[in-house]
Coordinates of N, CA and C in Angstrom, one line a residue:
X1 N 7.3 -12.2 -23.7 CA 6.0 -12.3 -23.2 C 5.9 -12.4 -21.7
X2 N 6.7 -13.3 -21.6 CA 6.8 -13.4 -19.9 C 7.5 -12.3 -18.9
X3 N 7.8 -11.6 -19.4 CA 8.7 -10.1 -18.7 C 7.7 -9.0 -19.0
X4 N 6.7 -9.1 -19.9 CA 5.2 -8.3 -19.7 C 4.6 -8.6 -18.4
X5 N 3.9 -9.5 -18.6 CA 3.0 -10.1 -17.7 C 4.0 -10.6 -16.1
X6 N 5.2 -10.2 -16.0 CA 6.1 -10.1 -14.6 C 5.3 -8.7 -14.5
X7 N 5.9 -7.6 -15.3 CA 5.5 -6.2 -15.8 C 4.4 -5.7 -14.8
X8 N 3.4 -6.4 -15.4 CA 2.2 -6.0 -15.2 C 1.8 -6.7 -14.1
X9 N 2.1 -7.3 -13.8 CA 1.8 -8.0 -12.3 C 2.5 -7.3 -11.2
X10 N 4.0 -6.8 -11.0 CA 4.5 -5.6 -10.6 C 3.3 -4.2 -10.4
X11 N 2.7 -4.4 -11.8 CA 2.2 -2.5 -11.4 C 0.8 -3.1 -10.5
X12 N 0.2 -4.2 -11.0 CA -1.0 -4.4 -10.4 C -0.7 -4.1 -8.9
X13 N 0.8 -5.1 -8.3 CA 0.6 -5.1 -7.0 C 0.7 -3.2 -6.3
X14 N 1.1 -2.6 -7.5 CA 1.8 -0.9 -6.5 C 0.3 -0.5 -6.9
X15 N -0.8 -0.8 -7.7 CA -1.9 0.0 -7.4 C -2.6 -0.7 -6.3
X16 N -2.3 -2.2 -6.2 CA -3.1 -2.6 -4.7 C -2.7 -1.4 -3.3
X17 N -1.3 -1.4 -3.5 CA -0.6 -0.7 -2.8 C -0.9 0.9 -2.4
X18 N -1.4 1.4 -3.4 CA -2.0 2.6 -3.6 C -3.4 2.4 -3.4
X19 N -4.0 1.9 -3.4 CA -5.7 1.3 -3.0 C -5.5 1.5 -1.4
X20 N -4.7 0.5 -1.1 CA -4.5 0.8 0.7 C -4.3 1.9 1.5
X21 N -3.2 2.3 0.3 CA -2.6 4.0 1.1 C -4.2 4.7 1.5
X22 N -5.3 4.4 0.4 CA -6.1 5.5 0.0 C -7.1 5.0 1.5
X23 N -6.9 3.6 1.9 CA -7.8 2.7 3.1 C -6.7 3.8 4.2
X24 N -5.9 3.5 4.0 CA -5.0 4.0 5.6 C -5.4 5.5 5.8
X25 N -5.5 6.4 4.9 CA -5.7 7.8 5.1 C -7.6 7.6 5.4
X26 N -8.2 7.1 4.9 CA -9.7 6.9 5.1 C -9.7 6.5 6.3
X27 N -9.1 5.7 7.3 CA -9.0 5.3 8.8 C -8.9 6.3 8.9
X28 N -7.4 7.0 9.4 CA -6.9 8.5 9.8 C -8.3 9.0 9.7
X29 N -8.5 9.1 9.1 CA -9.6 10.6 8.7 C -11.2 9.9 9.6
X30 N -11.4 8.8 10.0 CA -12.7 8.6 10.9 C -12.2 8.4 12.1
X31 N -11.2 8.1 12.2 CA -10.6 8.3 14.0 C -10.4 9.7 14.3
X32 N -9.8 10.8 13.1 CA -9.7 12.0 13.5 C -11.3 12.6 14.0
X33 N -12.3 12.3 13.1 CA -13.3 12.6 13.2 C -14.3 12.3 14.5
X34 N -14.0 10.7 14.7 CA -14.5 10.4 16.0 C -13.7 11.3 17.4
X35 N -12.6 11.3 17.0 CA -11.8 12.2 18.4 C -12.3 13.5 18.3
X36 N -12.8 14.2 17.5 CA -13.4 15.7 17.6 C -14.9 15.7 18.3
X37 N -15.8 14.3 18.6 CA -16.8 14.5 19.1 C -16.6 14.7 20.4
X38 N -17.4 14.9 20.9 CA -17.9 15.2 22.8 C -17.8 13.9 23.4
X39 N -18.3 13.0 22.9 CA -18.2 11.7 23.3 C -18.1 11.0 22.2
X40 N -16.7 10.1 22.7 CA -16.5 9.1 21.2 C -16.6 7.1 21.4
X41 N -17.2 6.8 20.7 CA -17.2 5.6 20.5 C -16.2 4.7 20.5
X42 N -15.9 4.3 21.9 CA -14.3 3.9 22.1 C -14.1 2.5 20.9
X43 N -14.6 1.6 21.3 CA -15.0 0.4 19.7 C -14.9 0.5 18.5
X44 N -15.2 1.7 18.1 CA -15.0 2.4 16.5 C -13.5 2.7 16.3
X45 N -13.6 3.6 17.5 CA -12.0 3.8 18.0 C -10.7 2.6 17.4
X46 N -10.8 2.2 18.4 CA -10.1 0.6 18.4 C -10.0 -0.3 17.1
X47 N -11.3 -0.3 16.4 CA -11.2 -1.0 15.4 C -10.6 -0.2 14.6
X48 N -11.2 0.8 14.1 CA -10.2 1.8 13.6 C -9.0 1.8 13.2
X49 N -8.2 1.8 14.6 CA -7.1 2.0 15.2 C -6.1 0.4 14.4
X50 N -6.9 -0.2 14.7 CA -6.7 -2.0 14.2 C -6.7 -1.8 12.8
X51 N -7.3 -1.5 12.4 CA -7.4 -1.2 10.5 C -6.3 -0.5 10.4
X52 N -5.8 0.6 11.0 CA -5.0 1.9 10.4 C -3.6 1.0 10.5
X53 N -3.2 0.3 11.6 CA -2.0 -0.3 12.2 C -1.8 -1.2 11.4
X54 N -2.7 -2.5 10.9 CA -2.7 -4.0 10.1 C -2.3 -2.8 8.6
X55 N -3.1 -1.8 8.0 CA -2.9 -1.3 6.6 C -1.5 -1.2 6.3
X56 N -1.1 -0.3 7.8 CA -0.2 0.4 7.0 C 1.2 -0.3 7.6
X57 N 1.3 -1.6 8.5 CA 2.0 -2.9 8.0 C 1.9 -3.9 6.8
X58 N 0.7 -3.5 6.3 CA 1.1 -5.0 5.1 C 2.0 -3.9 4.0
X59 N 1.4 -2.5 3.7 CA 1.9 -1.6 3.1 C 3.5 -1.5 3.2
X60 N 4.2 -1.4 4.4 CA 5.4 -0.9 4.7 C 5.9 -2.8 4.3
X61 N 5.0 -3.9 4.4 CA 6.3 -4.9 3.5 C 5.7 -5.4 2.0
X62 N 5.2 -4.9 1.9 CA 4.5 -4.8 0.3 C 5.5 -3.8 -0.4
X63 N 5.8 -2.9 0.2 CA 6.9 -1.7 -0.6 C 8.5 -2.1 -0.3
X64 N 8.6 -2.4 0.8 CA 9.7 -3.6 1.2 C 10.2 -4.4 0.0
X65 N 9.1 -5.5 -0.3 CA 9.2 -6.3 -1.3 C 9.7 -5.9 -2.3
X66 N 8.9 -4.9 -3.2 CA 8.9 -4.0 -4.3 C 10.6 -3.4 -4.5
X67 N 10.7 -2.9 -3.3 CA 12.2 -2.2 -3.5 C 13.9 -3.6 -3.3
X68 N 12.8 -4.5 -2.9 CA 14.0 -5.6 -2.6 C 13.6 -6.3 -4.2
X69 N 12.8 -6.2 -4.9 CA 13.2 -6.9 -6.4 C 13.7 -5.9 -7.2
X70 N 13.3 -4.5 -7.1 CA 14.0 -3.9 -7.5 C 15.6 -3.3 -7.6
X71 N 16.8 -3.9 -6.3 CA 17.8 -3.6 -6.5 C 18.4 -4.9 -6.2
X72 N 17.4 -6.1 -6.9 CA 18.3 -7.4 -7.5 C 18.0 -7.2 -9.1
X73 N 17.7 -6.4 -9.2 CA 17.5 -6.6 -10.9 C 18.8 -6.4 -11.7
X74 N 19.8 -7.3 -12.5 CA 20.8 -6.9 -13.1 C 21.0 -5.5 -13.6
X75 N 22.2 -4.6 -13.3 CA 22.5 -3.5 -14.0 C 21.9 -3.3 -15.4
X76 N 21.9 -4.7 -16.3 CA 22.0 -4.2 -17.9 C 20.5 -4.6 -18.5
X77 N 19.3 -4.7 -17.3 CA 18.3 -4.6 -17.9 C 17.7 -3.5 -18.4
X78 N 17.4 -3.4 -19.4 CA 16.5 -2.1 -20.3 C 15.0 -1.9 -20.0
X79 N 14.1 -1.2 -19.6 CA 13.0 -0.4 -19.2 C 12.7 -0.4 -20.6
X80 N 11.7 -1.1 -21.4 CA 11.2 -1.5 -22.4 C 10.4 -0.4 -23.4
X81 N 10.0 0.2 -22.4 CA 9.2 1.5 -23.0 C 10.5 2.9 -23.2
X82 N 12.1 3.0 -22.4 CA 12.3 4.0 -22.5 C 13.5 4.0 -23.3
X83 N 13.6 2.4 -23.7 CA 14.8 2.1 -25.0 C 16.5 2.8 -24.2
X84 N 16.5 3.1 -23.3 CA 17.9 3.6 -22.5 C 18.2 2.3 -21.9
X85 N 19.2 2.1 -21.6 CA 20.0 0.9 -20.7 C 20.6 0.9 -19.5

């Protein structure tokens, strides 16, 4: 029961993870936008810029994490769903 609910706490965090990705490209995409105007909103800018920078650090140790429990995991654990070892 308790290697479920590890399980599933695992995927929750990679869809948080994927939730952000979706925040970091949403930044990208209003700073791109702001820089195409004539005159741009240097403050929008910057915060922006602050959003896109803080996302896509918590992201790069959030996946960090992820990949560091994944190659402590003993060789002879079994993937529950795919019955291989």
């Amino acid at each position: 029961m308790a290697t479920y609910s590890l399980a599933n706490e695992r995927l929750r965090a990679l869809e948080d993870i994927e939730r952000e990705i979706g925040a970091i490209l949403q930044n990208a995409g209003t700073v791109i936008l702001e820089l195409s105007k004539e005159k741009t909103n240097e403050r929008l800018l910057d915060r922006q810029a602050a959003a896109f920078t803080a996302s896509v650090q918590h992201v790069e140790a959030e996946l960090s994490a992820q990949i560091r429990y994944l190659t402590q995991l003993p060789g002879g654990i079994t993937n529950s769903n795919s019955g291989k070892k």
